[in-house]
PDB file of C-alpha atoms in Angstrom:
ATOM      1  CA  UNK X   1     -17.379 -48.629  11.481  1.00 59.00           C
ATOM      2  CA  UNK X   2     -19.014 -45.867   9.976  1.00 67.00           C
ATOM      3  CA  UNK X   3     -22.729 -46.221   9.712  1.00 85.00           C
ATOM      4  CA  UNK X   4     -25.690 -44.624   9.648  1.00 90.00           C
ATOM      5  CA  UNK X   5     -29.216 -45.842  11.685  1.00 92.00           C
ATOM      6  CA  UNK X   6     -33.058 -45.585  10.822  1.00 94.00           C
ATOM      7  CA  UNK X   7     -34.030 -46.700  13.876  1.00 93.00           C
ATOM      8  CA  UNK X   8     -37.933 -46.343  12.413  1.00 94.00           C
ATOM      9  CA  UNK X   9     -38.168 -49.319   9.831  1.00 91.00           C
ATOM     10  CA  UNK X  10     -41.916 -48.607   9.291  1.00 94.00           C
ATOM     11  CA  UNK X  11     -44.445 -45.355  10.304  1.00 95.00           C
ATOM     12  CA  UNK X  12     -47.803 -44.334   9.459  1.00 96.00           C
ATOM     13  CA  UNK X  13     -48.704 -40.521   9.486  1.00 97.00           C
ATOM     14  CA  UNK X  14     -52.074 -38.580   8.820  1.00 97.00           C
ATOM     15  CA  UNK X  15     -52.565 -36.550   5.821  1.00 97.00           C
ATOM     16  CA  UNK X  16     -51.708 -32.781   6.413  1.00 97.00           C
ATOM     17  CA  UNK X  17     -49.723 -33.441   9.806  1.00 97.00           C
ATOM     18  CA  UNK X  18     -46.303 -33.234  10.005  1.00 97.00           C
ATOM     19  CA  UNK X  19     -43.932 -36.054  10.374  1.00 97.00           C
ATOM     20  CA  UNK X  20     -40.377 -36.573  11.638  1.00 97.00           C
ATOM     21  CA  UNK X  21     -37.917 -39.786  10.633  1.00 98.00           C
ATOM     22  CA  UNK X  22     -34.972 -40.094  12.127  1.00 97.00           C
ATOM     23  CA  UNK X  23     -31.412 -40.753  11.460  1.00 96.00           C
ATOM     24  CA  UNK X  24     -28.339 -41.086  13.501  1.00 95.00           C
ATOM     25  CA  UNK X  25     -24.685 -41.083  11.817  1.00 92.00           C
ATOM     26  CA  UNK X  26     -21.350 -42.276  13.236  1.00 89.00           C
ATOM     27  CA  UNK X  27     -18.428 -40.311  11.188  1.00 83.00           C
ATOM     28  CA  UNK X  28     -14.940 -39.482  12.116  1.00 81.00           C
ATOM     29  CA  UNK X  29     -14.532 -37.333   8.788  1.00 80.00           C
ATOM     30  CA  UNK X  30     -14.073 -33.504  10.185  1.00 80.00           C
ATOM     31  CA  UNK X  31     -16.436 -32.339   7.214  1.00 81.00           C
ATOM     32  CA  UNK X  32     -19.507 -34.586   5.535  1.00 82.00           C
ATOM     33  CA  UNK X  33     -22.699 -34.085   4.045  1.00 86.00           C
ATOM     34  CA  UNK X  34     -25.881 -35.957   5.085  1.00 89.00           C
ATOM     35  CA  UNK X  35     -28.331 -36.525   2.377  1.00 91.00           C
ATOM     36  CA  UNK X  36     -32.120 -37.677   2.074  1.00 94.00           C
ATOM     37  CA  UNK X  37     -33.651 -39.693  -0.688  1.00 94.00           C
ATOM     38  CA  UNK X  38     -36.901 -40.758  -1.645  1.00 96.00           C
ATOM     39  CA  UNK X  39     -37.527 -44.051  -2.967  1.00 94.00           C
ATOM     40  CA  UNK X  40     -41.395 -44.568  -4.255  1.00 95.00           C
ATOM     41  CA  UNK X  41     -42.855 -47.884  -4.879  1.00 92.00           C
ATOM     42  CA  UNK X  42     -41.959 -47.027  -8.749  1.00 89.00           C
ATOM     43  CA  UNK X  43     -38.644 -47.424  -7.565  1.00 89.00           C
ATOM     44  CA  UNK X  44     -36.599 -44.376  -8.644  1.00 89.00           C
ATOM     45  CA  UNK X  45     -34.239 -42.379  -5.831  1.00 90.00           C
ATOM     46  CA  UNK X  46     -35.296 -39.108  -5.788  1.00 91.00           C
ATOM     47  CA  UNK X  47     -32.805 -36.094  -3.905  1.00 89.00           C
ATOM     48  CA  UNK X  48     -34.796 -34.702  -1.485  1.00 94.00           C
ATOM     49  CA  UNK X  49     -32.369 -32.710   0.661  1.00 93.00           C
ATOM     50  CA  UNK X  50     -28.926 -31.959   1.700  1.00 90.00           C
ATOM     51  CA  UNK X  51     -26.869 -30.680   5.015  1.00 91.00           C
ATOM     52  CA  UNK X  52     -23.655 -29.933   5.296  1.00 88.00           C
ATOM     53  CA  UNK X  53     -21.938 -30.748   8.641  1.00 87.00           C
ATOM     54  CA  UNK X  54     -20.374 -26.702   8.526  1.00 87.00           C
ATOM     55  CA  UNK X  55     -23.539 -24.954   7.434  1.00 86.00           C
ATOM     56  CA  UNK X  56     -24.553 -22.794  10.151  1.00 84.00           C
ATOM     57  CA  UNK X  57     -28.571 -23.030   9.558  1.00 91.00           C
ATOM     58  CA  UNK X  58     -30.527 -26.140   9.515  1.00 93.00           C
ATOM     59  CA  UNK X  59     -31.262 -26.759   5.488  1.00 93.00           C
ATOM     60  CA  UNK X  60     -34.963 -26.870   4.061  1.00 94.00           C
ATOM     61  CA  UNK X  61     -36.152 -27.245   0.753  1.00 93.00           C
ATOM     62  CA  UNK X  62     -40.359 -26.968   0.877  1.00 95.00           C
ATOM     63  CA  UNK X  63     -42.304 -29.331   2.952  1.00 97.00           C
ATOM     64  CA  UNK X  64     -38.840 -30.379   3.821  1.00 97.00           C
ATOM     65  CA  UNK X  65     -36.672 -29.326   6.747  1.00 96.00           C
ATOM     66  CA  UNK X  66     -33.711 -31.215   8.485  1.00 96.00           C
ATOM     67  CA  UNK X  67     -33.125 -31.186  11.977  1.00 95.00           C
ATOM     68  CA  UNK X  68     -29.505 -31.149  12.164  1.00 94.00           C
ATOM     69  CA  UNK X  69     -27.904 -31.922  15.882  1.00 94.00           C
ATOM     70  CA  UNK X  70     -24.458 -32.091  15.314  1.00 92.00           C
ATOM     71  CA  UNK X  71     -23.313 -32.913  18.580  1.00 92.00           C
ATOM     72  CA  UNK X  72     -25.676 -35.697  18.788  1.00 94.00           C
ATOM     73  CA  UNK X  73     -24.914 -36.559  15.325  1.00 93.00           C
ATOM     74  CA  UNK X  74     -28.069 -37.192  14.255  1.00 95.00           C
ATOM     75  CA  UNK X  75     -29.765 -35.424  10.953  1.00 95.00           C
ATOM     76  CA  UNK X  76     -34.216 -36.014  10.988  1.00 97.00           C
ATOM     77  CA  UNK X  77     -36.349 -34.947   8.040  1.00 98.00           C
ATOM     78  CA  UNK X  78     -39.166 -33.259   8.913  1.00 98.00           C
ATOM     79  CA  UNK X  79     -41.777 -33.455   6.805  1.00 97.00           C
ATOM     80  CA  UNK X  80     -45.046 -30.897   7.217  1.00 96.00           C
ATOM     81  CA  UNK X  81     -48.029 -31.252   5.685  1.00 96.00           C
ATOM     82  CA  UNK X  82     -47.878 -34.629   4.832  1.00 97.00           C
ATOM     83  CA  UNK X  83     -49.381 -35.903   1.831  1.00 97.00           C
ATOM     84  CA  UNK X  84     -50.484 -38.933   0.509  1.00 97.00           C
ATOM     85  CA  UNK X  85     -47.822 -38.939  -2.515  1.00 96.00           C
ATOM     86  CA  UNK X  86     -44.982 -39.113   0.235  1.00 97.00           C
ATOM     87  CA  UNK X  87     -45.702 -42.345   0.904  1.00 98.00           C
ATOM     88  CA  UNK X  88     -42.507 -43.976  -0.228  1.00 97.00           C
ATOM     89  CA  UNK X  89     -39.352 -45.627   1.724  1.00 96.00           C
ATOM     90  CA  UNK X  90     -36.833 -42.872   2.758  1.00 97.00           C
ATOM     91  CA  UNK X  91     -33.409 -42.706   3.198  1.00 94.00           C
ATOM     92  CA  UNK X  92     -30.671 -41.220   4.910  1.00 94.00           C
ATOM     93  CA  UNK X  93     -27.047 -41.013   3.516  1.00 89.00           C
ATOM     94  CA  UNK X  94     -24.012 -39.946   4.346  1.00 84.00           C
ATOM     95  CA  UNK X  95     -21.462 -38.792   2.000  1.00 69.00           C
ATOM     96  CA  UNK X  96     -19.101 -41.263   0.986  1.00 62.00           C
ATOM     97  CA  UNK X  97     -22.324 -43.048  -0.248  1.00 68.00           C
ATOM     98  CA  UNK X  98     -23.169 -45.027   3.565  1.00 78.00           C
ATOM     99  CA  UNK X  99     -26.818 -45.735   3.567  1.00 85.00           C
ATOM    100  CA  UNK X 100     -29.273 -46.167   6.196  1.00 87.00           C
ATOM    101  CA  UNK X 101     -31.700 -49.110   6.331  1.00 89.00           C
ATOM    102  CA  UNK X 102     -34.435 -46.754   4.794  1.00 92.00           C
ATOM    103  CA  UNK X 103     -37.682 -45.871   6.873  1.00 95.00           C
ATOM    104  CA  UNK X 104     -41.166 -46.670   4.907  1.00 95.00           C
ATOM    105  CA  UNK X 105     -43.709 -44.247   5.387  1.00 97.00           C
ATOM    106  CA  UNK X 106     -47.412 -44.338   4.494  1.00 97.00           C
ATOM    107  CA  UNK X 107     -49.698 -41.513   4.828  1.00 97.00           C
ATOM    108  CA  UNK X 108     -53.165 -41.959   6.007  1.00 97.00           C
ATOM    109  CA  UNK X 109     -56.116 -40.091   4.044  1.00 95.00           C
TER     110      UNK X 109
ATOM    111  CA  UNK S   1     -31.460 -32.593 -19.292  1.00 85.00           C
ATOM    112  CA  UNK S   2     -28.757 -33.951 -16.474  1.00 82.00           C
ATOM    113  CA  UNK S   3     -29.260 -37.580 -15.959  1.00 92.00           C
ATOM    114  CA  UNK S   4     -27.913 -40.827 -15.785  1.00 95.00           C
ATOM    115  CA  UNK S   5     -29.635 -43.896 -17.563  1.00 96.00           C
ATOM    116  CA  UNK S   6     -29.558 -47.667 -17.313  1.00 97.00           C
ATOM    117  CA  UNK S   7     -30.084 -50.649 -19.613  1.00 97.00           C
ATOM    118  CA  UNK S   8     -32.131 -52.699 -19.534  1.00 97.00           C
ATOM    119  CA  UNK S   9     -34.647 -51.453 -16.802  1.00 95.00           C
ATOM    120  CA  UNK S  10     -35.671 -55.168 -16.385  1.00 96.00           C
ATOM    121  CA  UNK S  11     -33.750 -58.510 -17.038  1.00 97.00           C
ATOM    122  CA  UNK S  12     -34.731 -62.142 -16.354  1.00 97.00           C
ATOM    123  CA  UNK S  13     -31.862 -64.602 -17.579  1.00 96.00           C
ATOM    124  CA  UNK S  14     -30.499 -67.979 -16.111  1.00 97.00           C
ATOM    125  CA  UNK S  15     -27.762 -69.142 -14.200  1.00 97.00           C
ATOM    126  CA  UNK S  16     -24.394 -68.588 -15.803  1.00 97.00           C
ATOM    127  CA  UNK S  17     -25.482 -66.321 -18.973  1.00 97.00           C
ATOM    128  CA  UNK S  18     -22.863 -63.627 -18.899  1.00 97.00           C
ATOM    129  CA  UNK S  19     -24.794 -59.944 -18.872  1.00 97.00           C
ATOM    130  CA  UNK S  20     -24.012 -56.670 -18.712  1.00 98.00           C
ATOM    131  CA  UNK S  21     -26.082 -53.537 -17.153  1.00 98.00           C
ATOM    132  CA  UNK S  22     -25.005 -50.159 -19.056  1.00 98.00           C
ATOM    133  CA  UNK S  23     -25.362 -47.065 -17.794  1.00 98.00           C
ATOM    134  CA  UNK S  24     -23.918 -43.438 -18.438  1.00 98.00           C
ATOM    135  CA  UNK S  25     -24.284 -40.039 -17.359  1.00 97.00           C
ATOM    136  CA  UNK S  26     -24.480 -36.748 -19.146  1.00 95.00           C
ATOM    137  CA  UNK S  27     -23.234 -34.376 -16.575  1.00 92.00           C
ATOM    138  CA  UNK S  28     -19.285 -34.765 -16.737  1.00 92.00           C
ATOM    139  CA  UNK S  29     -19.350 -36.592 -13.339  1.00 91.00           C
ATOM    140  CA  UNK S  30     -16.013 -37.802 -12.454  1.00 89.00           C
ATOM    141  CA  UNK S  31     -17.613 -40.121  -9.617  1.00 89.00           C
ATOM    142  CA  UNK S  32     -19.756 -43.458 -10.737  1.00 92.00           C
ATOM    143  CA  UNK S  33     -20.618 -46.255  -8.301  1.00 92.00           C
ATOM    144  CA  UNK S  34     -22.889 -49.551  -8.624  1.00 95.00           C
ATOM    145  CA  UNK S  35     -25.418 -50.549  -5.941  1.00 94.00           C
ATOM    146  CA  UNK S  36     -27.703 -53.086  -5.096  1.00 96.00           C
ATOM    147  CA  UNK S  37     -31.168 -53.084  -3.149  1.00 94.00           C
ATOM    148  CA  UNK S  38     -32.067 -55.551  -1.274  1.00 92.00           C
ATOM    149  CA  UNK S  39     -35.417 -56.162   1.317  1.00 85.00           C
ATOM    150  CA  UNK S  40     -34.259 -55.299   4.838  1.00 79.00           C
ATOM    151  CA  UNK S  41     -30.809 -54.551   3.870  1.00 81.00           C
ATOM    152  CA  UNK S  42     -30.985 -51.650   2.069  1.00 82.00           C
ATOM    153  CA  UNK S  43     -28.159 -50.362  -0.627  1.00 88.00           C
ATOM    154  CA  UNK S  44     -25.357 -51.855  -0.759  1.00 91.00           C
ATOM    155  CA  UNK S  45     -22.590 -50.406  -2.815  1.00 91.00           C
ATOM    156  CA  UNK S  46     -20.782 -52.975  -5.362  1.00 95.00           C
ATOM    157  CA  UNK S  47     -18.357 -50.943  -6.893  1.00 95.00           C
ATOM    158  CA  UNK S  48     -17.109 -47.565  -7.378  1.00 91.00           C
ATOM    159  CA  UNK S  49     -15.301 -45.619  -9.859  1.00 92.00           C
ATOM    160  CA  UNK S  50     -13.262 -41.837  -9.047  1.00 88.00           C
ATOM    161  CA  UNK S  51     -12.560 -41.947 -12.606  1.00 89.00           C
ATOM    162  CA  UNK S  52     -11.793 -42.931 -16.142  1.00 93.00           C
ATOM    163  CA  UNK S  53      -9.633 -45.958 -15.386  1.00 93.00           C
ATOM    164  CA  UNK S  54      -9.650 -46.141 -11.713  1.00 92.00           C
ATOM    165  CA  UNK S  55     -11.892 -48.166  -9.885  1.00 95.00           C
ATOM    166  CA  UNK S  56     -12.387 -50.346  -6.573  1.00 93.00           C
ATOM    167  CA  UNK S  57     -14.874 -52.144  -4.643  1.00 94.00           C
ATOM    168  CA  UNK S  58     -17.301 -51.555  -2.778  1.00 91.00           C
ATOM    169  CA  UNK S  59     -19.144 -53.768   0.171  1.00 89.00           C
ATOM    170  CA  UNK S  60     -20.504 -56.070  -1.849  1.00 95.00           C
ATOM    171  CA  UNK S  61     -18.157 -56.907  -5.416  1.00 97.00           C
ATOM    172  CA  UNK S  62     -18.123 -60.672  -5.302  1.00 97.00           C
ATOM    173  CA  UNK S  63     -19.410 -62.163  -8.657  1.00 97.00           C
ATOM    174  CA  UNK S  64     -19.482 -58.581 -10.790  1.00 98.00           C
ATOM    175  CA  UNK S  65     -17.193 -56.573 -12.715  1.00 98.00           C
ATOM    176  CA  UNK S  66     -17.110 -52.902 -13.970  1.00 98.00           C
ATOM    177  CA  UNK S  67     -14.505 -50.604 -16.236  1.00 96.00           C
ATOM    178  CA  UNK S  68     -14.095 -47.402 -16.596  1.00 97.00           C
ATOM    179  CA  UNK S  69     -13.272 -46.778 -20.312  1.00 97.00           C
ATOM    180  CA  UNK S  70     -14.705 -43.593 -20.893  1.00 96.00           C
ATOM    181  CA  UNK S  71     -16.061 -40.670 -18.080  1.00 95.00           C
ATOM    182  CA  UNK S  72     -19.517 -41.157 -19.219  1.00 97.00           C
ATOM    183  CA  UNK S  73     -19.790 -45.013 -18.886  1.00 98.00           C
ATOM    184  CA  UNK S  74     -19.712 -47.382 -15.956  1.00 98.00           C
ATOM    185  CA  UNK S  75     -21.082 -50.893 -17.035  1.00 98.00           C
ATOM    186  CA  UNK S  76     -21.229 -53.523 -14.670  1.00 98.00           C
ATOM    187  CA  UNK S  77     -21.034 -57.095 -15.631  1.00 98.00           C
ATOM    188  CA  UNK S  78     -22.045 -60.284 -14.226  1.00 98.00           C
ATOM    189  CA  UNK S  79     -19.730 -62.940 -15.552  1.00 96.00           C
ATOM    190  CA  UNK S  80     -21.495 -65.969 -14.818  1.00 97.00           C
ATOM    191  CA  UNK S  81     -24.685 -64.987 -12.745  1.00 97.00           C
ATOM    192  CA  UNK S  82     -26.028 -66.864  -9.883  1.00 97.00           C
ATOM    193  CA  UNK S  83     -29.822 -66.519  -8.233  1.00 97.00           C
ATOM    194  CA  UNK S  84     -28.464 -64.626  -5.400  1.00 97.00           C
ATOM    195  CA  UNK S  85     -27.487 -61.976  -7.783  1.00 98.00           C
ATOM    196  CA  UNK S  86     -31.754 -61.325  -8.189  1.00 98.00           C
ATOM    197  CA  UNK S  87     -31.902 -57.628  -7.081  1.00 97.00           C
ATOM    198  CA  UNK S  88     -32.629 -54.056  -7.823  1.00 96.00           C
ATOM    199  CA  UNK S  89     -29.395 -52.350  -9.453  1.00 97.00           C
ATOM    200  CA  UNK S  90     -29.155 -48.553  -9.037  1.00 95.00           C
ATOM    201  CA  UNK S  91     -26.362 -46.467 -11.054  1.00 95.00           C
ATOM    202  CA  UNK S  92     -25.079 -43.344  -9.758  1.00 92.00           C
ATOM    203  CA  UNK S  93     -22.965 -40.482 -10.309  1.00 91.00           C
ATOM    204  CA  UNK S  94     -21.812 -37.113  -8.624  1.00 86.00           C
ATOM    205  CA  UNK S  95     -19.077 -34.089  -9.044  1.00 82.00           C
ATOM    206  CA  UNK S  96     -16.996 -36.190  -6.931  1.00 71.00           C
ATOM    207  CA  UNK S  97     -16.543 -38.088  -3.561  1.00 63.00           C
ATOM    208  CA  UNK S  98     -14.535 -35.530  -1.684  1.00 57.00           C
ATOM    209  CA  UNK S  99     -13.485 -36.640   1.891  1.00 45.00           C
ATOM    210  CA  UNK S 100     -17.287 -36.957   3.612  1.00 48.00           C
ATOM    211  CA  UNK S 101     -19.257 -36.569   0.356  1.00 59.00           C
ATOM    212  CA  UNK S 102     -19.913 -32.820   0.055  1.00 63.00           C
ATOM    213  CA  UNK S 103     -22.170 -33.319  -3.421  1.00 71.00           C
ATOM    214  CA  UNK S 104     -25.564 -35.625  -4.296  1.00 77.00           C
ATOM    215  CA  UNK S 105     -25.530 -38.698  -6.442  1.00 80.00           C
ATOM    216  CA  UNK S 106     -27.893 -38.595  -9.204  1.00 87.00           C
ATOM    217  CA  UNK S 107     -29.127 -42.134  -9.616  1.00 91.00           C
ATOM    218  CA  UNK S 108     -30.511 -43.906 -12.403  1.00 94.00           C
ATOM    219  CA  UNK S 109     -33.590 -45.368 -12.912  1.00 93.00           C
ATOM    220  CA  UNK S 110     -32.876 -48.730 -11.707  1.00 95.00           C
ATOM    221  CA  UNK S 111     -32.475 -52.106 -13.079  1.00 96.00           C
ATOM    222  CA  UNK S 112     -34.625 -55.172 -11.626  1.00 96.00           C
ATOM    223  CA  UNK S 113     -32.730 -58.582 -12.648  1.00 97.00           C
ATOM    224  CA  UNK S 114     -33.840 -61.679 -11.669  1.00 97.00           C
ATOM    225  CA  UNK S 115     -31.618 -64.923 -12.277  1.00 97.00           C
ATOM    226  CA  UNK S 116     -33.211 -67.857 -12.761  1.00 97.00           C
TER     227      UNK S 116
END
């Protein structure tokens, strides 16, 4: 089965550090996108990134970088400089709309 | 401004009142799907739609219904609702599902229902 795994159900981080959440895929699709969302406590799904399994460079978008290995098939958000308004569940998706179990992370003032 | 929007953002009805969550997109999306959230299972897609007229289920369709009448609109219906139908229901659209979903959903806002 096709799946994707957030083997981190729960971390805490320090404000300003950087953070990493991981997420490991199982596809046998030759091309796919891996996506992360954000899901604060308000509940909304907010786009945070996107990687494309042919694009040559790892993708980043601001505070946000992904740490594609596609060998290992895995795809980890890194986030620096952690803040305290990232503290929200996060998720990674494949395309073809699988979802991971989300990972919650709080950030520590 | 691109989005897609649901109605109502929060429902509490009882067993076996027929409802129906709207929602609809503005961006010409051909792709619309239905999921649920759930504690400690995350989402769980209900059904999907590739467009106007077609759709299919997802993980998850027992006990709802959709249509696809018009690109814009994907309504989901619960016929006769049960308790373990209580969740949070997320809309959400995209250019379109090509093999390995090349292109991000936009999601709505969410709808929390709780059955009674």
């Amino acid at each position: 089965a096709q799946k994707i795994t957030q083997t981190q159900p729960g971390m805490f981080v320090q404000e300003k550090e950087a953070v990493t959440l991981d997420c490991t895929y199982d596809t046998s699709d030759p091309s796919y996108g891996l996506f992360w969302y954000k899901q604060p406590s308000s509940g909304e799904m907010i786009f945070l990134i996107y990687q494309g399994s042919y694009d040559q460079q790892n993708a980043t978008e601001g505070r946000y970088s992904l740490n594609f290995q596609k060998a290992r098939k895995s795809a980890n958000l890194v986030i620096s400089a952690s803040q305290l308004g990232d503290s929200a569940m996060y998720f990674c998706v494949r395309g073809k709309l699988i979802f991971g179990q989300g990972t919650t992370l709080q950030v520590k003032p | 401004e691109a989005q897609v929007t649901q109605n109502p953002r929060y429902l509490i009805t009882v067993t076996g009142k027929k409802l129906t969550v709207t929602c609809s997109q503005n961006m010409n999306h051909e792709y619309m799907s239905w999921y649920r959230q759930d504690p400690g299972l995350g989402l769980r897609q209900i059904y999907y739609s590739m467009n106007v007229e077609v759709t299919d289920k997802g993980d998850v369709p027992e006990g709802y219904k959709v249509s696809r009448k018009e690109k814009r609109n994907f309504p989901l219906i619960l016929e006769s609702p049960s308790p373990n139908q209580t969740s949070l229901y997320f809309c959400a659209s995209s250019l379109s599902p090509l093999a390995g979903g090349l292109y991000e959903q936009y999601f709505g806002p969410g709808t929390r229902l709780t059955v009674t």
